[in-house]
Short mmCIF file of C-alpha atoms in Angstrom, two decimals:
data_model
loop_
_atom_site.label_atom_id
_atom_site.label_comp_id
_atom_site.label_asym_id
_atom_site.label_seq_id
_atom_site.Cartn_x
_atom_site.Cartn_y
_atom_site.Cartn_z
CA MET U 241 -19.32 -22.09 64.03
CA SER U 242 -17.71 -20.92 67.25
CA HIS U 243 -15.40 -23.10 69.33
CA ASP U 244 -17.97 -23.11 72.15
CA ASN U 245 -20.41 -24.92 69.89
CA LEU U 246 -17.76 -27.46 68.99
CA GLY U 247 -17.68 -28.79 72.54
CA PHE U 248 -15.02 -26.71 74.27
CA THR U 249 -17.28 -25.90 77.22
CA ALA U 250 -18.27 -29.52 77.69
CA SER U 251 -14.66 -30.59 77.34
CA THR U 252 -13.64 -28.16 80.05
CA ASP U 253 -16.21 -29.59 82.45
CA ALA U 254 -15.25 -33.16 81.65
CA LEU U 255 -11.58 -32.51 82.17
CA GLU U 256 -12.07 -31.11 85.63
CA PRO U 257 -11.70 -33.83 88.34
CA LYS U 258 -14.63 -34.40 90.65
CA GLY U 259 -14.52 -32.25 93.74
CA TRP U 260 -11.99 -29.84 92.20
CA HIS U 261 -13.80 -26.79 93.55
CA SER U 262 -15.86 -28.41 96.29
CA ASN U 263 -12.93 -28.70 98.72
CA PRO U 264 -10.44 -26.09 97.59
CA VAL U 265 -6.91 -26.54 98.84
CA PRO U 266 -5.19 -23.42 100.20
CA MET U 267 -2.41 -22.03 98.04
CA GLN U 268 0.30 -22.82 100.62
CA HIS U 269 -0.71 -26.49 100.76
CA LYS U 270 0.66 -28.95 98.15
CA PRO U 271 1.69 -26.43 95.45
CA ALA U 272 3.30 -29.14 93.33
CA GLN U 273 -0.02 -31.03 93.07
CA LYS U 274 -1.84 -27.84 92.00
CA ASN U 275 0.73 -27.04 89.34
CA ASN U 276 0.67 -30.62 88.14
CA ARG U 277 -3.12 -30.57 87.73
CA SER U 278 -2.95 -27.23 85.87
CA SER U 279 -0.32 -28.63 83.52
CA ILE U 280 -2.41 -31.72 82.84
CA TYR U 281 -5.48 -29.58 82.23
CA THR U 282 -3.64 -27.25 79.82
CA LEU U 283 -2.06 -30.14 77.91
CA GLU U 284 -5.35 -32.01 77.51
CA LEU U 285 -7.17 -28.83 76.43
CA GLU U 286 -4.54 -28.12 73.77
CA GLU U 287 -4.78 -31.71 72.52
CA LYS U 288 -8.57 -31.36 72.37
CA LYS U 289 -8.31 -28.13 70.35
CA LYS U 290 -5.78 -29.74 68.01
CA GLY U 291 -8.04 -32.74 67.47
CA ILE U 292 -11.06 -30.57 66.70
CA GLN U 293 -9.03 -28.43 64.29
CA GLU U 294 -7.92 -31.55 62.44
CA TYR U 295 -11.54 -32.72 62.32
CA ASP U 296 -12.60 -29.39 60.85
CA ASP U 297 -9.92 -29.57 58.15
CA ASP U 298 -10.88 -33.12 57.22
CA TYR U 299 -14.61 -32.38 56.77
CA GLU U 300 -15.60 -32.71 53.12
CA PRO U 301 -19.06 -31.27 52.28
CA TYR U 302 -19.26 -33.16 48.99
CA ASP U 303 -19.02 -36.50 50.78
CA HIS U 304 -22.00 -35.65 53.00
CA ARG U 305 -24.47 -34.63 50.30
CA THR U 306 -27.48 -36.89 49.86
CA VAL U 307 -29.31 -36.20 46.59
CA ALA U 308 -32.14 -38.46 45.47
CA HIS U 309 -31.46 -38.00 41.74
CA PRO U 310 -28.10 -36.26 41.25
CA THR U 311 -27.35 -34.77 37.85
CA THR U 312 -24.37 -35.76 35.73
CA SER U 313 -21.87 -33.22 34.43
CA VAL U 314 -23.49 -33.20 30.98
CA GLU U 315 -26.98 -32.74 32.46
CA THR U 316 -25.70 -29.89 34.64
CA LEU U 317 -24.13 -28.24 31.59
CA PHE U 318 -27.46 -28.36 29.74
CA HIS U 319 -29.26 -27.00 32.81
CA LEU U 320 -26.76 -24.13 32.93
CA LEU U 321 -27.29 -23.37 29.25
CA LYS U 322 -31.04 -23.62 29.64
CA GLY U 323 -31.06 -21.30 32.64
CA SER U 324 -28.83 -18.74 30.89
CA LEU U 325 -30.09 -18.72 27.31
CA GLY U 326 -33.22 -16.59 27.42
CA THR U 327 -34.71 -13.44 25.99
CA GLY U 328 -31.55 -11.52 26.84
CA ILE U 329 -29.75 -12.87 23.78
CA LEU U 330 -32.44 -11.39 21.54
CA ALA U 331 -31.58 -7.92 22.85
CA MET U 332 -27.84 -8.30 22.18
CA PRO U 333 -27.95 -6.69 18.70
CA MET U 334 -29.51 -3.58 20.26
CA ALA U 335 -26.75 -3.64 22.88
CA PHE U 336 -24.14 -3.70 20.10
CA HIS U 337 -25.97 -0.80 18.46
CA ASN U 338 -25.40 1.17 21.67
CA SER U 339 -21.74 0.18 22.04
CA GLY U 340 -20.49 -0.28 18.49
CA TYR U 341 -19.52 -3.64 17.05
CA VAL U 342 -15.80 -3.55 17.97
CA LEU U 343 -16.24 -2.21 21.50
CA GLY U 344 -19.28 -4.45 21.96
CA MET U 345 -17.37 -7.60 21.03
CA ILE U 346 -14.44 -6.79 23.33
CA ALA U 347 -16.62 -5.64 26.24
CA THR U 348 -18.93 -8.67 25.98
CA ILE U 349 -15.98 -11.02 26.36
CA ILE U 350 -14.64 -9.00 29.31
CA ILE U 351 -18.03 -8.86 31.03
CA GLY U 352 -18.52 -12.57 30.37
CA LEU U 353 -15.18 -13.38 31.99
CA LEU U 354 -16.03 -11.12 34.92
CA CYS U 355 -19.43 -12.77 35.41
CA THR U 356 -17.86 -16.23 35.22
CA TYR U 357 -15.22 -15.28 37.76
CA CYS U 358 -17.84 -13.91 40.16
CA MET U 359 -19.88 -17.10 39.84
CA ARG U 360 -16.73 -19.11 40.54
CA ILE U 361 -15.82 -17.21 43.69
CA LEU U 362 -19.42 -17.47 44.86
CA VAL U 363 -19.40 -21.28 44.57
CA THR U 364 -15.92 -21.65 46.07
CA SER U 365 -16.86 -19.35 48.95
CA MET U 366 -19.96 -21.45 49.56
CA TYR U 367 -17.73 -24.55 49.67
CA VAL U 368 -15.41 -22.95 52.21
CA LEU U 369 -18.36 -21.93 54.39
CA CYS U 370 -19.89 -25.43 54.13
CA LYS U 371 -16.57 -26.93 55.21
CA ARG U 372 -16.29 -24.45 58.04
CA LYS U 373 -19.88 -24.90 59.25
CA LYS U 374 -19.82 -28.67 58.63
CA VAL U 375 -22.90 -28.72 56.41
CA ALA U 376 -23.28 -30.47 53.08
CA SER U 377 -24.78 -27.50 51.21
CA MET U 378 -26.23 -24.11 52.01
CA THR U 379 -29.45 -22.15 51.52
CA TYR U 380 -31.06 -24.06 48.62
CA PRO U 381 -33.56 -26.87 49.29
CA ALA U 382 -33.54 -30.19 47.49
CA THR U 383 -36.79 -29.34 45.67
CA ILE U 384 -34.75 -27.49 43.00
CA GLU U 385 -34.20 -30.92 41.43
CA ALA U 386 -37.84 -31.08 40.37
CA ALA U 387 -37.62 -27.66 38.69
CA LEU U 388 -34.42 -28.58 36.87
CA GLU U 389 -35.92 -31.79 35.51
CA GLU U 390 -38.97 -30.07 33.94
CA GLY U 391 -38.59 -30.44 30.20
CA PRO U 392 -34.84 -29.80 29.82
CA ALA U 393 -34.34 -31.47 26.44
CA PHE U 394 -37.33 -29.86 24.70
CA ALA U 395 -36.70 -26.35 26.00
CA THR U 396 -33.02 -26.39 25.05
CA THR U 397 -33.75 -27.84 21.60
CA ALA U 398 -36.46 -25.25 20.89
CA THR U 399 -34.12 -22.44 21.90
CA PHE U 400 -31.28 -23.59 19.66
CA VAL U 401 -33.63 -24.22 16.71
CA SER U 402 -34.93 -20.65 17.11
CA PHE U 403 -31.38 -19.29 17.11
CA GLY U 404 -30.66 -21.28 13.98
CA ILE U 405 -33.62 -19.74 12.18
CA ILE U 406 -32.60 -16.23 13.30
CA LEU U 407 -29.08 -16.85 11.99
CA TYR U 408 -30.59 -17.95 8.68
CA TYR U 409 -32.31 -14.57 8.33
CA ILE U 410 -29.09 -12.79 9.33
CA PHE U 411 -26.87 -14.57 6.78
CA LYS U 412 -29.27 -15.17 3.90
CA ASP U 413 -27.96 -11.96 2.27
CA PRO U 414 -24.35 -10.67 2.32
CA LEU U 415 -23.49 -8.58 5.39
CA SER U 416 -22.31 -5.00 5.02
CA PHE U 417 -20.38 -2.81 7.46
CA ASP U 418 -21.64 0.40 5.86
CA ASP U 419 -22.99 2.86 8.46
CA ARG U 420 -22.08 0.45 11.27
CA GLU U 421 -20.25 2.08 14.16
CA PRO U 422 -17.20 0.23 15.57
CA VAL U 423 -17.45 2.32 18.75
CA GLY U 424 -20.78 3.82 19.80
CA LYS U 425 -21.59 6.95 21.78
CA ILE U 426 -20.19 6.93 25.29
CA GLU U 427 -23.50 8.05 26.79
CA ASN U 428 -25.17 4.89 25.44
CA PHE U 429 -22.59 2.49 26.91
CA PRO U 430 -24.48 2.13 30.26
CA LEU U 431 -27.46 0.81 28.26
CA TYR U 432 -25.14 -1.75 26.67
CA PHE U 433 -23.67 -2.70 30.06
CA GLY U 434 -27.08 -3.28 31.67
CA THR U 435 -28.34 -5.32 28.72
CA VAL U 436 -25.25 -7.56 28.56
CA LEU U 437 -25.26 -8.07 32.32
CA PHE U 438 -28.95 -9.05 32.19
CA ALA U 439 -28.25 -11.45 29.33
CA LEU U 440 -25.13 -13.14 30.74
CA GLU U 441 -25.87 -13.38 34.46
CA ALA U 442 -27.14 -16.74 35.70
CA ILE U 443 -26.31 -16.13 39.34
CA GLY U 444 -29.67 -17.46 40.53
CA VAL U 445 -29.16 -20.98 39.19
CA ILE U 446 -25.44 -21.48 39.81
CA MET U 447 -25.58 -22.71 43.41
CA PRO U 448 -28.61 -25.02 42.96
CA LEU U 449 -26.92 -26.62 39.95
CA GLU U 450 -23.69 -27.23 41.86
CA ASN U 451 -25.59 -28.61 44.87
CA GLU U 452 -27.39 -31.20 42.75
CA MET U 453 -24.40 -32.66 40.91
CA LYS U 454 -23.10 -36.20 41.29
CA THR U 455 -19.54 -34.86 41.03
CA PRO U 456 -19.64 -31.25 42.26
CA ARG U 457 -15.85 -30.97 42.05
CA HIS U 458 -16.24 -30.88 38.25
CA PHE U 459 -18.30 -27.70 38.43
CA THR U 460 -15.46 -25.26 39.16
CA ALA U 461 -12.60 -27.27 37.66
CA PRO U 462 -10.43 -25.42 35.08
CA CYS U 463 -12.20 -27.30 32.27
CA GLY U 464 -15.34 -27.84 34.34
CA ILE U 465 -19.02 -27.16 33.81
CA LEU U 466 -18.95 -23.47 34.76
CA ASN U 467 -16.13 -22.49 32.40
CA ILE U 468 -17.39 -24.61 29.50
CA GLY U 469 -21.00 -23.48 29.91
CA MET U 470 -20.18 -19.79 30.28
CA GLY U 471 -17.71 -20.04 27.37
CA ILE U 472 -20.48 -21.34 25.11
CA ILE U 473 -22.88 -18.69 26.39
CA VAL U 474 -20.43 -15.80 25.84
CA ILE U 475 -19.66 -16.99 22.29
CA LEU U 476 -23.37 -17.30 21.46
CA TYR U 477 -24.27 -13.92 22.91
CA ALA U 478 -21.33 -12.08 21.38
CA GLY U 479 -21.97 -13.72 18.01
CA MET U 480 -25.69 -12.95 18.05
CA GLY U 481 -25.07 -9.35 19.10
CA PHE U 482 -22.36 -8.74 16.52
CA CYS U 483 -24.09 -10.40 13.56
CA GLY U 484 -27.53 -9.01 14.43
CA TYR U 485 -26.21 -5.45 14.59
CA ILE U 486 -24.22 -5.80 11.35
CA ARG U 487 -27.34 -7.12 9.60
CA TYR U 488 -29.89 -4.53 10.76
CA GLY U 489 -27.77 -1.58 11.92
CA SER U 490 -29.69 1.33 13.40
CA ASP U 491 -32.97 -0.39 12.46
CA ILE U 492 -32.42 -3.10 15.08
CA LYS U 493 -35.33 -3.50 17.52
CA GLY U 494 -35.31 -4.26 21.23
CA SER U 495 -35.66 -7.95 20.37
CA ILE U 496 -34.21 -9.17 17.08
CA THR U 497 -37.33 -11.28 16.51
CA LEU U 498 -39.17 -8.01 15.81
CA ASN U 499 -36.89 -7.44 12.79
CA LEU U 500 -37.93 -10.73 11.21
CA SER U 501 -40.62 -10.79 8.58
CA SER U 502 -44.11 -10.73 10.04
CA THR U 503 -45.60 -12.54 7.04
CA GLU U 504 -43.28 -15.53 6.63
CA ALA U 505 -44.18 -18.78 8.37
CA LEU U 506 -40.56 -19.50 9.29
CA ALA U 507 -40.30 -16.22 11.19
CA LYS U 508 -43.52 -16.98 13.06
CA CYS U 509 -42.09 -20.37 14.03
CA VAL U 510 -39.26 -18.55 15.83
CA GLN U 511 -41.71 -16.69 18.04
CA ILE U 512 -43.71 -19.85 18.77
CA LEU U 513 -40.61 -21.91 19.62
CA LEU U 514 -39.19 -19.18 21.86
CA ALA U 515 -42.55 -18.81 23.62
CA LEU U 516 -42.61 -22.56 24.30
CA ALA U 517 -38.98 -22.52 25.48
CA ILE U 518 -39.74 -19.68 27.91
CA TYR U 519 -42.85 -21.53 29.10
CA PHE U 520 -40.89 -24.69 29.93
CA THR U 521 -38.01 -22.81 31.58
CA GLN U 522 -40.28 -20.59 33.69
CA PRO U 523 -39.87 -22.84 36.80
CA ILE U 524 -36.11 -22.25 36.72
CA GLN U 525 -36.41 -18.50 36.13
CA CYS U 526 -38.89 -18.11 39.01
CA TYR U 527 -37.09 -20.43 41.41
CA VAL U 528 -35.25 -17.78 43.40
CA ALA U 529 -38.34 -15.58 43.70
CA ILE U 530 -40.44 -18.54 44.89
CA ASP U 531 -37.72 -19.63 47.31
CA ILE U 532 -37.59 -16.18 48.92
CA VAL U 533 -41.29 -15.27 48.89
CA TRP U 534 -42.77 -18.67 49.76
CA ASN U 535 -40.16 -20.97 51.30
CA GLU U 536 -38.39 -18.35 53.39
CA TYR U 537 -41.18 -15.92 54.29
CA LEU U 538 -44.76 -17.11 53.80
CA SER U 539 -44.55 -20.88 54.30
CA PRO U 540 -43.29 -20.79 57.93
CA ARG U 541 -46.10 -18.35 58.81
CA LEU U 542 -48.75 -20.58 57.25
CA GLU U 543 -47.50 -23.85 58.72
CA LYS U 544 -50.75 -24.54 60.62
CA ASN U 545 -53.09 -22.99 58.07
CA SER U 546 -55.54 -25.53 56.64
CA TYR U 547 -55.40 -23.78 53.25
CA ARG U 548 -51.61 -23.74 53.09
CA LYS U 549 -51.39 -25.66 49.79
CA LEU U 550 -53.99 -23.36 48.23
CA TRP U 551 -52.00 -20.33 49.33
CA GLU U 552 -48.86 -21.80 47.75
CA TYR U 553 -50.64 -22.26 44.42
CA PHE U 554 -51.95 -18.70 44.70
CA VAL U 555 -48.45 -17.26 45.29
CA ARG U 556 -46.85 -19.25 42.47
CA THR U 557 -49.63 -18.34 40.04
CA GLY U 558 -49.50 -14.71 41.10
CA LEU U 559 -45.76 -14.41 40.44
CA VAL U 560 -46.14 -15.92 36.98
CA LEU U 561 -49.06 -13.61 36.14
CA ILE U 562 -47.15 -10.55 37.35
CA THR U 563 -44.22 -11.34 35.03
CA ALA U 564 -46.61 -12.02 32.14
CA LEU U 565 -48.51 -8.76 32.68
CA LEU U 566 -45.27 -6.79 32.86
CA ALA U 567 -44.13 -8.33 29.57
CA ILE U 568 -47.43 -7.34 27.95
CA ALA U 569 -47.51 -3.84 29.43
CA VAL U 570 -43.91 -2.81 28.62
CA PRO U 571 -43.76 -1.29 25.12
CA SER U 572 -39.95 -0.93 24.84
CA LEU U 573 -38.42 -4.02 26.35
CA GLU U 574 -34.81 -3.04 25.69
CA TYR U 575 -34.82 -0.18 28.22
CA PHE U 576 -36.37 -2.29 30.96
CA ILE U 577 -33.89 -5.11 30.28
CA SER U 578 -31.06 -2.61 30.72
CA LEU U 579 -32.71 -1.19 33.86
CA PHE U 580 -33.10 -4.60 35.46
CA GLY U 581 -29.55 -5.62 34.58
CA ALA U 582 -28.04 -2.44 36.00
CA LEU U 583 -30.27 -2.13 39.07
CA CYS U 584 -30.27 -5.74 40.26
CA LEU U 585 -27.54 -7.78 38.65
CA SER U 586 -24.72 -5.27 39.15
CA ALA U 587 -25.00 -6.01 42.86
CA LEU U 588 -26.14 -9.65 42.82
CA GLY U 589 -23.82 -10.79 40.05
CA LEU U 590 -20.70 -8.70 40.67
CA GLY U 591 -20.61 -6.86 43.99
CA PHE U 592 -22.02 -9.44 46.39
CA PRO U 593 -19.83 -12.40 45.27
CA ALA U 594 -16.72 -10.23 45.68
CA ILE U 595 -17.80 -9.16 49.17
CA ILE U 596 -18.67 -12.76 50.12
CA GLN U 597 -15.23 -14.01 49.12
CA LEU U 598 -13.55 -11.15 50.96
CA CYS U 599 -15.43 -11.88 54.19
CA THR U 600 -15.02 -15.64 53.89
CA CYS U 601 -11.26 -15.74 53.32
CA TRP U 602 -10.10 -12.63 55.21
CA LYS U 603 -9.15 -14.26 58.53
CA GLU U 604 -7.22 -17.13 56.96
CA ALA U 605 -5.25 -15.08 54.39
CA ASP U 606 -1.73 -13.76 54.97
CA ARG U 607 -0.85 -10.08 54.54
CA SER U 608 0.11 -10.22 50.85
CA THR U 609 -2.95 -12.33 49.97
CA LYS U 610 -5.18 -9.92 51.85
CA ALA U 611 -3.77 -6.95 49.95
CA PHE U 612 -4.25 -8.64 46.56
CA MET U 613 -7.72 -9.94 47.44
CA LEU U 614 -8.81 -6.54 48.77
CA MET U 615 -7.60 -4.70 45.66
CA LYS U 616 -9.11 -7.24 43.27
CA ASN U 617 -12.50 -7.39 44.96
CA LEU U 618 -12.69 -3.63 45.48
CA ILE U 619 -12.23 -3.17 41.73
CA ILE U 620 -15.11 -5.58 41.09
CA VAL U 621 -17.29 -3.82 43.66
CA VAL U 622 -16.50 -0.41 42.13
CA ILE U 623 -17.41 -1.73 38.66
CA GLY U 624 -20.67 -3.04 40.09
CA VAL U 625 -21.49 0.23 41.86
CA ILE U 626 -20.71 2.35 38.79
CA GLY U 627 -22.78 0.02 36.63
CA LEU U 628 -25.64 0.16 39.11
CA VAL U 629 -25.72 3.96 39.48
CA VAL U 630 -24.91 5.06 35.92
CA GLY U 631 -26.80 2.21 34.26
CA THR U 632 -29.92 2.76 36.35
CA TYR U 633 -29.87 6.52 35.74
CA THR U 634 -29.36 6.12 31.98
CA SER U 635 -32.10 3.48 31.68
CA LEU U 636 -34.59 5.55 33.68
CA ARG U 637 -33.76 8.60 31.56
CA GLU U 638 -34.38 6.68 28.34
CA ILE U 639 -37.61 5.20 29.70
CA PHE U 640 -38.84 8.68 30.67
CA GLU U 641 -37.84 10.35 27.39
CA LYS U 642 -38.65 7.63 24.86
CA VAL U 643 -41.48 5.74 26.52
CA ILE U 644 -43.38 7.97 28.94
CA LEU U 645 -43.07 11.31 27.12
CA LYS U 646 -43.61 9.66 23.74
CA SER U 647 -46.80 7.96 24.93
CA THR U 648 -48.21 11.23 26.31
CA ASN U 649 -47.55 13.23 23.13
#
């Protein structure tokens, strides 16, 4: 917010005495009085600026948030886990097949830390901007609360029960490292990178979760919700990828559920539970798309339309059907998971948060802080750009060679 919008123009008018310019006094007449008035004006203007600066520094966005049903720290942690634990974890063994189990374990931890850091700087940058603009929160409407409250306990329970059953199939026989590569082929690493980024990134739900908390300061604390939640997620994903690859080796499928027995009832329960979990978490997964397509673009243009509510139902249903049809139509999910992770999340999850922090803190940082911040964020942006370009190219190549050409032969 500029200083003009903070009242500097109005203050200037108020500080000027009545008739100051209506009967101007020639320069040679009463110079002491003119200088005195200028001194008074300058002093009062400086005091006004000082007062406004102090007001800006004292503004606390968290104290101005009004949430009808704020979530506790534990509830927010479960929402974070629910929004992050999805089909991506089922593709982690295939990712480890592309990277090798040693490189995959190390790189998953590194990428997880990088994703967590980018989420952190995104939230802290939002806080700085809220403080600067004097708003309680930014960009996300309060209706996210309704989406977050839809079936959290059942969906999370079904997901963890499914993982438990998958782990039973992984460990029911002794594991063997025979024919398991500790480091995979370098040309397959972009496929691993895209898959892991798709699996770990929860950038779309981070800001709504923080905005809806009773105690938002706990979100980015050193032992806060973000670090604890992402720590659990990284451990689960790394463990599932490592153990799944060691169990099935080169026979691993795009989703580990496809390696389970198709005749056993317990294996079928996994698919049913995961389908139900995805069904109940669909409102969270589609939130950002709905917010952009409907709330930001279509809704303002249909404000006076008598069928506005019908159009909203049509848009929401259409987005769900599109995702369902894509899931049915795609024969090799692993390549499209990698493509989506590299094409979209390299920028949204890595590059953009780094750029946002750089732009937000640039003017207030000293020279040494600017140099460190520029170097650090440029490295993150370069990683994101390389992941985007190389990962997208590799995924498209695999889709063309192993999906399109194979289907035509």
